[in-house]
Structure formats: structure tokens, C-alpha cells
Short mmCIF file of C-alpha atoms in Angstrom, two decimals:
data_model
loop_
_atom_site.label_atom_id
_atom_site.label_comp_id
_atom_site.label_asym_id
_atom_site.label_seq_id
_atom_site.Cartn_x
_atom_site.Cartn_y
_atom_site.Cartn_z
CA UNK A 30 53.11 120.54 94.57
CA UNK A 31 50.45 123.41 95.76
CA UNK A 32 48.58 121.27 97.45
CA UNK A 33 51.85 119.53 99.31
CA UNK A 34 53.27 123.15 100.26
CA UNK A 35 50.78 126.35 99.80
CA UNK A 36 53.75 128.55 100.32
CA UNK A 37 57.15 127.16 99.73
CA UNK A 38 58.80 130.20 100.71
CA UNK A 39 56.85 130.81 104.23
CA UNK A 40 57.70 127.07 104.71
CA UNK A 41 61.12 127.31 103.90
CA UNK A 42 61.95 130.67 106.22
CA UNK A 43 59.48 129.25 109.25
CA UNK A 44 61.67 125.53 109.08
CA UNK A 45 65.15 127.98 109.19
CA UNK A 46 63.79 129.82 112.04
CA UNK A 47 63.06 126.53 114.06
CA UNK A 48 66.26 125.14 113.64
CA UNK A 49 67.86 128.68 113.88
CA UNK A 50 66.39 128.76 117.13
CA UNK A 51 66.97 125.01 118.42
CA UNK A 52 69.88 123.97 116.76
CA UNK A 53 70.54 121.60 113.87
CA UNK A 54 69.96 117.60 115.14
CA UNK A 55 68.18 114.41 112.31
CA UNK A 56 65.32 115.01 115.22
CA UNK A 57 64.78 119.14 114.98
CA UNK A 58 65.28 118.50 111.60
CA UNK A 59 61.87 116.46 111.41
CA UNK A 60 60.33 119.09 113.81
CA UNK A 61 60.87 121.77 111.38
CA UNK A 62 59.92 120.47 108.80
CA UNK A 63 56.53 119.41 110.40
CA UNK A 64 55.68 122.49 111.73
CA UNK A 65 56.66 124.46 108.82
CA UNK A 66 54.09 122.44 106.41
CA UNK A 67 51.73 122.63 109.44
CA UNK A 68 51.46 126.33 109.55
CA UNK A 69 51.91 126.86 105.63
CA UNK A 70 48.53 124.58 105.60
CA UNK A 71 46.77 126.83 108.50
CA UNK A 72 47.77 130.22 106.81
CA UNK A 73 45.80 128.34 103.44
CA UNK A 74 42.58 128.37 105.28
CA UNK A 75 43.06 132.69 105.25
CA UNK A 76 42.65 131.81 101.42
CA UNK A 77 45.84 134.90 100.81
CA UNK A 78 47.49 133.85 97.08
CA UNK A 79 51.34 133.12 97.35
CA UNK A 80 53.03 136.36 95.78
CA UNK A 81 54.32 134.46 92.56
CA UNK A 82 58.47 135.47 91.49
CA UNK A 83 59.20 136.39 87.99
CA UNK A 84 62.63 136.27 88.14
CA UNK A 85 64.74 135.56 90.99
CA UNK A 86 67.92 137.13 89.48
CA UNK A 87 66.92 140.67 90.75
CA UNK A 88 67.02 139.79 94.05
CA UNK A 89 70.72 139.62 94.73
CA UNK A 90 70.80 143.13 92.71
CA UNK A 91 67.86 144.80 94.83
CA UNK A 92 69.41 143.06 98.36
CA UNK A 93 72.99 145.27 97.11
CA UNK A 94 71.11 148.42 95.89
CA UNK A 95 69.07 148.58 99.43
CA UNK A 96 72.03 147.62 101.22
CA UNK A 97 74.27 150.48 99.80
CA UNK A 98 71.54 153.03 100.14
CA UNK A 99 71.28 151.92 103.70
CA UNK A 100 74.84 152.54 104.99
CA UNK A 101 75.24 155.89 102.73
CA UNK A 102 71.97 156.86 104.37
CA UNK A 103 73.02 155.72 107.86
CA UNK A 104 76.42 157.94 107.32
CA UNK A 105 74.33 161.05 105.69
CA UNK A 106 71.33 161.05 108.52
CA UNK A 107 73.99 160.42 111.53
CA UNK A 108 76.11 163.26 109.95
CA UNK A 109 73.52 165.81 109.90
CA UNK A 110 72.28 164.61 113.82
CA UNK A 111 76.20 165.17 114.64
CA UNK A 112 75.83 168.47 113.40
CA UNK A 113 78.54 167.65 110.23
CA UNK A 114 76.52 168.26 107.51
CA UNK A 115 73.67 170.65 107.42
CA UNK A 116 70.05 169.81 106.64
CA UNK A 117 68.61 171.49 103.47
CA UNK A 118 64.97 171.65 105.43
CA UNK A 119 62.75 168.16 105.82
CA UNK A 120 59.36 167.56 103.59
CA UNK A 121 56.95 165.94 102.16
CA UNK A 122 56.92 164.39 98.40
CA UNK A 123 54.20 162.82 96.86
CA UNK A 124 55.96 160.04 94.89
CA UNK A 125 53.33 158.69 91.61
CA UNK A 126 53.84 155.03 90.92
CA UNK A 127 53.30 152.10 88.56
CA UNK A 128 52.89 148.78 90.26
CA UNK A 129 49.73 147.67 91.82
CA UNK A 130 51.12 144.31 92.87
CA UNK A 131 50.55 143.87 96.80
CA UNK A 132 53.80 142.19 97.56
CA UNK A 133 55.87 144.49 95.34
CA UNK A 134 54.04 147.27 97.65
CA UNK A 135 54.67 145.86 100.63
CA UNK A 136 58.63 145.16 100.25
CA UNK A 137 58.86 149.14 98.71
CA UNK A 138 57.19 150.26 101.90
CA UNK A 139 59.79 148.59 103.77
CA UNK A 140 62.87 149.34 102.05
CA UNK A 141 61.58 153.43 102.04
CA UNK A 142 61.29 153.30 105.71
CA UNK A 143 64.05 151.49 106.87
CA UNK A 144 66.60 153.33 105.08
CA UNK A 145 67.07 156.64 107.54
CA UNK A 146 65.87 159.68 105.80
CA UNK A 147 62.88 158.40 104.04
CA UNK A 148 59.61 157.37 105.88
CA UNK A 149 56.54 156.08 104.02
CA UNK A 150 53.90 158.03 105.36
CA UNK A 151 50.31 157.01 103.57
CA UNK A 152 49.59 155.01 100.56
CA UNK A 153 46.60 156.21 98.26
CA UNK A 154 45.57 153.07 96.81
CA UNK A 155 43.05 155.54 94.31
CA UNK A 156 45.35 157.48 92.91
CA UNK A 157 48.50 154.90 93.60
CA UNK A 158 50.46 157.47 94.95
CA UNK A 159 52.65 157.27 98.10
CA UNK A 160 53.17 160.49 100.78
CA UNK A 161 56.91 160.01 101.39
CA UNK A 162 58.44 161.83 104.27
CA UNK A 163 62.55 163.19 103.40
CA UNK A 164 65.02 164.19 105.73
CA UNK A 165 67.07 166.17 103.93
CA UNK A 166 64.72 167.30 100.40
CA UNK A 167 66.99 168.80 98.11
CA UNK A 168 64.49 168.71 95.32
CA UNK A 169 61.74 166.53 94.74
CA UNK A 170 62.16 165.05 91.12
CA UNK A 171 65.15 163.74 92.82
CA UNK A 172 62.84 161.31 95.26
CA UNK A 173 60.41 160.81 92.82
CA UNK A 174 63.05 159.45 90.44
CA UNK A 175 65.43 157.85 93.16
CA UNK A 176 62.06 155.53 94.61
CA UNK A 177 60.59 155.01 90.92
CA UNK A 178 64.18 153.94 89.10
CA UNK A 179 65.84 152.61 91.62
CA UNK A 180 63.59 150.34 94.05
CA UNK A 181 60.39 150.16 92.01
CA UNK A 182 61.89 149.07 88.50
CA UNK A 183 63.48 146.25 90.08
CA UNK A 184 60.37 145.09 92.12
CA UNK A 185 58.42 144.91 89.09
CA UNK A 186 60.86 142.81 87.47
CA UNK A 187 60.90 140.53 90.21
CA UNK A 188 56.76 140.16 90.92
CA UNK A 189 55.34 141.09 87.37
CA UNK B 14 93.84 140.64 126.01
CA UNK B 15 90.94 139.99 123.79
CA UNK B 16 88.80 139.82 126.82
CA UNK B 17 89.42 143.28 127.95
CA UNK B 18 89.03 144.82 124.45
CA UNK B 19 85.36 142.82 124.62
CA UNK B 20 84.88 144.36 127.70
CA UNK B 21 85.99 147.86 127.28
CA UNK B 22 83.60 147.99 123.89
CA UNK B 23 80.79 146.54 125.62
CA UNK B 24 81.40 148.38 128.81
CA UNK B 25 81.05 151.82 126.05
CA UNK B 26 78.12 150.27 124.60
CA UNK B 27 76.31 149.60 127.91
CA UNK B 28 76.91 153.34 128.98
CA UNK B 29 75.80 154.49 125.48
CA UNK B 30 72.65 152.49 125.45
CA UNK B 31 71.71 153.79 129.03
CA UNK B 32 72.35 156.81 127.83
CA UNK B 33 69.76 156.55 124.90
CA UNK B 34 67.34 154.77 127.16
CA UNK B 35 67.65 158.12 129.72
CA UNK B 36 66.90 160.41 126.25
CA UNK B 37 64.34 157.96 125.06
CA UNK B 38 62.09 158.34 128.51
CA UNK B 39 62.60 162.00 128.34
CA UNK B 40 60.87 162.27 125.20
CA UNK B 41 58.26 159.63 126.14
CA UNK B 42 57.63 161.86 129.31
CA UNK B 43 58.27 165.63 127.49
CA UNK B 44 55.98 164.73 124.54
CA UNK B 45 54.58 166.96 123.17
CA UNK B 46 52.03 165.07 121.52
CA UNK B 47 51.04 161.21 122.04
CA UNK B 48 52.25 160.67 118.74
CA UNK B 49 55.68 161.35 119.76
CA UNK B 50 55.25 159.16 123.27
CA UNK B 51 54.22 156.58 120.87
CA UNK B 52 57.36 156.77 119.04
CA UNK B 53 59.73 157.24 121.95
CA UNK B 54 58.34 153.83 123.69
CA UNK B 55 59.26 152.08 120.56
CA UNK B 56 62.94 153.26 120.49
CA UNK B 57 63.13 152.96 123.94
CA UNK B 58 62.28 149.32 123.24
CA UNK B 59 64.81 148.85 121.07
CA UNK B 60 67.28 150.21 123.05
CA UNK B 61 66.39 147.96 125.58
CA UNK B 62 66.47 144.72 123.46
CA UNK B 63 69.96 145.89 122.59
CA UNK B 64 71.05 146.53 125.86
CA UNK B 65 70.29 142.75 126.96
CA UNK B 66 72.19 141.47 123.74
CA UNK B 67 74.96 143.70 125.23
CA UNK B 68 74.36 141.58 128.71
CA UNK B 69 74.67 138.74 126.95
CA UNK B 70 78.12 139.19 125.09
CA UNK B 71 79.26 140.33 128.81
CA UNK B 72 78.68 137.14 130.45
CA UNK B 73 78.96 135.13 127.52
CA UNK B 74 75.21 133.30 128.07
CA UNK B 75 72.50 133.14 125.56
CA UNK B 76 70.13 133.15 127.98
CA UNK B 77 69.72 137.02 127.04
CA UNK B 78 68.82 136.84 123.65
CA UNK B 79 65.58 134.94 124.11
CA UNK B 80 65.02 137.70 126.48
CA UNK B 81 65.66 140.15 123.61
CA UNK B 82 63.40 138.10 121.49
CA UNK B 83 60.84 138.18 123.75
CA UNK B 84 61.46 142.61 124.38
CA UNK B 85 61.59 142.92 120.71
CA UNK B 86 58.14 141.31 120.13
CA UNK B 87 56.14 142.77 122.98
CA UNK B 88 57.73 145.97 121.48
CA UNK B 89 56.01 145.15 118.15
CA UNK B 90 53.04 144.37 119.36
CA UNK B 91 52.44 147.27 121.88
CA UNK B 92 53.45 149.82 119.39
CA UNK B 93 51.80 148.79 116.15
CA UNK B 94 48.15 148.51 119.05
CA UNK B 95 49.06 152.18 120.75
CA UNK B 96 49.15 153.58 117.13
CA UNK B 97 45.81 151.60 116.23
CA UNK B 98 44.37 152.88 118.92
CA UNK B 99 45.90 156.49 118.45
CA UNK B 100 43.84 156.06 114.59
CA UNK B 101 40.59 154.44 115.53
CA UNK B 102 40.30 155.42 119.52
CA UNK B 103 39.41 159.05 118.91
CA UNK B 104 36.99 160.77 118.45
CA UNK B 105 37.19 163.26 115.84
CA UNK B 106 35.53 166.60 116.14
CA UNK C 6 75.25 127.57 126.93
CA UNK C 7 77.82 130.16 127.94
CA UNK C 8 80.85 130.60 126.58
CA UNK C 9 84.09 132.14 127.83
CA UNK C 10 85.24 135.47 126.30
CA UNK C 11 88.95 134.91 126.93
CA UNK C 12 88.80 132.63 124.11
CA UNK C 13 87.87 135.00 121.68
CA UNK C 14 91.09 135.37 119.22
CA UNK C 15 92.35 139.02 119.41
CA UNK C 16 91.56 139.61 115.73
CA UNK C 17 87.69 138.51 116.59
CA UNK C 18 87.41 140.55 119.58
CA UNK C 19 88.69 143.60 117.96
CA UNK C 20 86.39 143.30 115.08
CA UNK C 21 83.34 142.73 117.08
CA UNK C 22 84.42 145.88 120.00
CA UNK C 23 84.34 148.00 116.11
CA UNK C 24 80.85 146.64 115.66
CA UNK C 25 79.52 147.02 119.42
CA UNK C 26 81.06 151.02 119.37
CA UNK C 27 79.46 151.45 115.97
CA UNK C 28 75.95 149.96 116.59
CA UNK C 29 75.76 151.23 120.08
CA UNK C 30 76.79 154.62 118.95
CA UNK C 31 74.30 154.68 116.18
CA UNK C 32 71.77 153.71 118.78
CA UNK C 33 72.43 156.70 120.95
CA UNK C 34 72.97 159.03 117.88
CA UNK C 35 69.45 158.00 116.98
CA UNK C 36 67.57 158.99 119.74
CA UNK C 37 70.09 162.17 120.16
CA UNK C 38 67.85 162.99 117.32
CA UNK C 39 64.74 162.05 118.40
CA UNK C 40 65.12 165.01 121.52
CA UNK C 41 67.00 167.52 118.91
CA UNK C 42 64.72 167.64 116.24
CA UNK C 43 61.93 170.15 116.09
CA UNK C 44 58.96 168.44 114.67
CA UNK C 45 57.54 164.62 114.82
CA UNK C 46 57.58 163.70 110.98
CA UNK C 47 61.42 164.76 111.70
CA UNK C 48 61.67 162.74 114.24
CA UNK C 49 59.99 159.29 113.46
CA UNK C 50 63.64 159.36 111.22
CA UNK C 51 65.99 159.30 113.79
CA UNK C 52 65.08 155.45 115.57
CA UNK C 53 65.89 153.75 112.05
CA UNK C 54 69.35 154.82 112.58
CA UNK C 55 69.18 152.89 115.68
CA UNK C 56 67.17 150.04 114.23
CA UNK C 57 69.29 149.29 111.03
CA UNK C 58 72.76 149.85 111.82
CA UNK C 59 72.48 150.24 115.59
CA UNK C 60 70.89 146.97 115.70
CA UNK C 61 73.12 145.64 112.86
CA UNK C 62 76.29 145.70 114.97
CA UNK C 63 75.13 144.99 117.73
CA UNK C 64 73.47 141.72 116.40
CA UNK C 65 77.17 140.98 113.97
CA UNK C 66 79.09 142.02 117.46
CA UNK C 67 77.05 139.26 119.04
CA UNK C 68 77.56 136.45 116.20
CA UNK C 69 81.35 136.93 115.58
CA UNK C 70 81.78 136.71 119.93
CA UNK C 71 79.90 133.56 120.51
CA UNK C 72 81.15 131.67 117.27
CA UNK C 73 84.53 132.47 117.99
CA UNK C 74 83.93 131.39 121.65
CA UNK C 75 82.53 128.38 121.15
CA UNK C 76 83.82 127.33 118.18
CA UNK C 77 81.31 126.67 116.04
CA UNK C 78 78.80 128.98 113.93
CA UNK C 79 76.29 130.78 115.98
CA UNK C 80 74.02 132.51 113.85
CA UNK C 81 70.60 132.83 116.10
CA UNK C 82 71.00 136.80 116.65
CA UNK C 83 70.38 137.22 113.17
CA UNK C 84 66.99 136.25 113.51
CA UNK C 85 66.47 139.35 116.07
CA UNK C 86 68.23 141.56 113.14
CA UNK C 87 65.39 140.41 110.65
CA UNK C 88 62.91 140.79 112.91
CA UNK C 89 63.76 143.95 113.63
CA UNK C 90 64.57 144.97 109.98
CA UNK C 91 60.73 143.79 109.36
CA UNK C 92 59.25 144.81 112.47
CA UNK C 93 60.27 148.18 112.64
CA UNK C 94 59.10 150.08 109.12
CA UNK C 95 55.50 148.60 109.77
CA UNK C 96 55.12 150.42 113.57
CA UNK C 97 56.75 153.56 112.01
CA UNK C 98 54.26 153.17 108.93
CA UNK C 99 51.31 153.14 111.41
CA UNK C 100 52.88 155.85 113.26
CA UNK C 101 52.96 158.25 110.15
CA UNK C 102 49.51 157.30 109.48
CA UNK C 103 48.21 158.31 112.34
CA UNK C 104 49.91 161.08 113.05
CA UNK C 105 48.76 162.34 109.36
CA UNK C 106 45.25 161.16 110.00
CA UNK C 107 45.30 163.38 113.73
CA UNK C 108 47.08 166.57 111.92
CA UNK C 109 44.38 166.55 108.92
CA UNK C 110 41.49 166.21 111.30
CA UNK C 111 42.92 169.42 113.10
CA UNK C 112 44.00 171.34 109.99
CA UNK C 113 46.94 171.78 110.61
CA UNK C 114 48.70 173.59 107.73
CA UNK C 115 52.67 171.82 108.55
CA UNK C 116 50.83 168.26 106.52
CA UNK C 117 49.45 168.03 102.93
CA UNK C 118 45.94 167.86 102.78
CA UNK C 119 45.97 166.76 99.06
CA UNK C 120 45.92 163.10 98.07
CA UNK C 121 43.23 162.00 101.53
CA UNK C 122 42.14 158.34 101.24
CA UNK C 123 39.08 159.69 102.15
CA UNK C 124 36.24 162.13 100.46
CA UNK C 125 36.09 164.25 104.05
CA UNK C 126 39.45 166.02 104.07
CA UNK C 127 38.81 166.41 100.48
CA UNK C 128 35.95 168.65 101.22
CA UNK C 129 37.21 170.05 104.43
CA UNK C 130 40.28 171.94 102.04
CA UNK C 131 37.62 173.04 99.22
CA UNK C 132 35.89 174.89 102.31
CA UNK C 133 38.91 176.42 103.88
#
């Protein structure tokens, strides 16, 4: 099965984005599914491992979590901008952490800076600690908890 | 009916994305740092790539969004390269 | 392929004019912020409320139009919406990082110095 398809998942969202983008026919169909195996093959030569997934339950849960934190962020960021609420002075927090995994990493990265409020700043790969920017700090065991609990718990259970 | 309330929203969201594309350039030109120029060309790109998905709902072509595709990428590209460059291309005391 | 907008349902069109207002809003709101606020690690911030909501509605606004106009479901846009969702943390990620990297070279006291991937900022706070 490895050898057929190096990363299932790649292939899979590539072969949606073709027919996303061309329409649904028998003949696109083909197409996709062609050029999806294609380029899975060519991004084998890099020789990158396919991030393996523990347990695929947690991903509907995460997907909620990061979509609520998203819209009360959207509402607390665009309330302070309107002048509504009032900013308790923006920092930095150095946030410690436990995973190593690369693709656990790289998904927490995202999630911190596309919710409004939080920006990842710099990754210490040494000390595996992340500079986190806040918008509106309150206090910082609040972060440090919020990022490790909330996002990071539930990464780990899905990659390790 | 339903073709004026389209309208009327997209007529407010044309206006309103203008309006951040006008804030966006004064930024990119006020600076203060290139940092901040940096960060201004990449919401003004956005703003852009929104504004031609707002074209398209207005004349009801998709023509647009590969345009917006195609903004949204060279966005990408020419960001994530200026701040590369803003890294690597200076030289430091 | 274009589509007519007169054949929109009323219920549609309304829905989608909520998203348009909202995402276009949140769009302008955003970069409202990026001229307001004082310093740059408060302002790389304000574009994500244009880049996750902003673009949210007006990518939704887009998808309910053209599938009620035509009929049938037209879900391309939402490519552009996980593009962007991907897309835009990694240039604002680079941004940070340079921006750190340029304020630690100059000392300036606003940034932490602590926790420097390299030995040389290390050093330069032990001598200041």
C-alpha cells in the first residue's frame, strides 16, 4: 500500500482540489486521480516520512475547539479595534511545551496564529519553547495553560 | 428583490474593501519600519483577492475567482520572499 | 459560467448580503487596526481578522450565491478559504521572525532577548 500511495492523505486532498477546480466528469475523475498519485510519487523522491495518525477521533473535537476559539477571538479582537472593550496592554509569553512531533508543531503554529490575538512569534527547538505574541495578556499562566490544555493535548493524541 | 439585497451588500462590501485597500497603502507607504510595509502588502493583498470575489458575485462570472486564486498566491509567495529577504538580506552590524 | 443573480431565492440572498457585510466589515476592521495600533507585534494581529472571518464570509457569501444561482453545488471558493487559512499564519510566522531577529540585533529593549536560537544574542544580554 506504501509503495502504491506514499501519502494517502496528500493524494487524497491534491485529487479534491483537481476536481474542485474542474468539475466532477468519469474523465476528470481519471485525471485526478493520475495526477494525485503522480505528485504523491515526486514528493517521495524529497524522502519527508508521512506524519502517521494515532487516532482520528480527535480531529472532529480539535476542528470545533479551533473553530469556537476563532469566532470568540474574532468578536473579542474586533471589539477592542472598535474601541468596545478595552485592551489590558499586548505582550509577550514564553509558552514551555511537550511534543516534539513536527506535524503536531506545525498544525499548533497554525491554529496560534490564525486565531486573532495570538501570533506565534519564534520556536526554540533547544529548549522547545514557543515566543507567543497576545493581544490582550491578562496574565500569562492563562496562555501558557490555554495553548498547552487546550490545542497541544489534543495534537498529541492525534500524532503520538 | 433578492437581486437588489445582493447588490446593496456587495455594493457595501466593495466600498468597505476600497476602503481597507486606501488604509492598507497608507501603512505600506507611512511605515515606519520595512517590517510593517512587509505586513501591509500582505493585507493589502488580501483585500484585493477579496475585492475580485466581490466582482465576481456582482456579475455573477467565475471568471474572478481564478483571478483571486492567482492574487492570493502571488501574495504568498511575495510575502513569505520579502520577509526572507528582510532575515537573510541584511547585514547585521 | 455566469449565472444570473435574480435567481437567487430571497432567503439565499439575504443570508449571503449577512455574510458579504460581515466578512467585508471584518476586512476593513482589520486593517482599521493595522493604522491604529501603536507598535508592529500589535499590529501583525489585526490582518487575521481579515483573513479568517473576513475571508470566511466573503468566500460562504460567494458559495451560497452561485449554488443558489445555478442550481447546483458550487463549492470551488472554498479552496481560496483554505488556502488562505494555510497561507496566511506561515507569512505572518516569517514576519514575527524577522522582525524579532531585526529588533534583537538592535537591542531593542520592547522584545525578549531570552530564549535566542542562537549563542550571539545570548552573549550580547550577559554584556549589556
Amino acid at each position: 500500500m506504501r509503495w502504491l500511495l506514499p501519502y494517502p492523505l496528500l493524494a487524497l486532498a491534491l485529487a479534491l482540489m483537481w476536481l474542485l477546480l474542474s468539475g466532477v466528469s468519469p474523465g476528470q475523475v481519471v485525471l485526478a486521480v493520475g495526477v494525485a498519485t503522480g505528485a504523491s510519487h515526486a514528493l517521495a523522491a524529497l524522502g519527508e516520512a508521512s506524519p502517521a495518525i494515532r487516532r482520528w477521533l480527535a480531529i472532529p473535537t480539535l476542528a470545533g475547539v479551533v473553530f469556537h476559539d476563532i469566532v470568540v477571538s474574532n468578536l473579542e479582537v474586533a471589539g477592542i479595534l472598535l474601541g468596545i472593550r478595552r485592551t489590558r496592554g499586548a505582550g509577550f509569553v514564553t509558552v514551555p511545551l511537550t511534543t516534539r512531533s513536527p506535524s503536531a508543531l506545525a498544525i499548533l503554529s497554525i491554529i496560534v496564529t490564525s486565531t486573532p490575538g495570538t501570533a506565534w512569534i519564534d520556536y526554540d527547538a533547544a529548549r522547545n519553547e514557543v515566543l507567543v505574541h497576545v493581544f490582550d495578556l491578562v496574565d500569562e499562566a492563562h496562555w501558557r495553560q490555554l495553548i498547552a490544555e487546550r490545542y497541544e493535548r489534543l495534537l498529541m493524541e492525534i500524532f503520538e | 428583490m433578492s437581486e437588489t439585497v445582493i447588490l446593496a451588500a456587495v455594493w457595501f462590501a466593495q466600498i468597505a474593501l476600497a476602503m481597507a485597500m486606501c488604509l492598507c497603502t497608507w501603512r505600506m507607504i507611512a511605515g515606519p519600519r520595512a517590517q510593517d510595509r512587509i505586513l501591509s502588502l500582505d493585507a493589502l493583498y488580501v483585500c484585493a483577492m477579496l475585492q475580485l470575489l466581490a466582482f465576481g458575485i456582482r456579475t455573477g462570472r467565475t471568471i474572478y475567482f481564478e483571478a483571486a486564486l492567482i492574487i492570493g498566491m502571488l501574495g504568498f509567495v511575495a510575502t513569505v520572499s520579502l520577509a526572507k529577504f528582510l532575515m537573510r538580506g541584511e547585514v547585521i552590524e | 459560467m455566469s449565472v444570473h443573480l435574480a435567481d437567487v431565492p430571497l432567503w439565499a440572498a439575504i443570508l449571503a448580503a449577512f455574510f458579504l457585510v460581515l466578512g467585508a466589515g471584518l476586512a476593513l476592521l482589520g486593517t482599521i487596526g493595522l493604522v491604529r495600533l501603536p507598535t508592529f507585534y500589535q499590529r501583525i494581529h489585526a490582518p487575521t481578522l481579515g483573513t479568517s472571518w473576513g475571508a470566511a464570509g466573503m468566500v460562504l457569501a460567494s458559495m451560497i450565491i452561485f449554488t443558489a444561482a445555478s442550481g447546483r453545488l458550487v463549492l470551488h471558493e472554498i479552496l481560496i478559504g483554505v488556502f488562505v487559512t494555510v497561507t496566511t499564519p506561515v507569512t505572518l510566522m516569517m514576519l514575527g521572525r524577522s522582525a524579532l531577529y531585526r529588533d534583537r540585533s538592535e537591542r531593542n529593549p520592547e522584545v525578549p532577548q531570552f530564549g535566542a536560537s542562537d549563542a550571539d544574542d545570548d552573549t550580547a544580554q550577559g554584556a549589556s
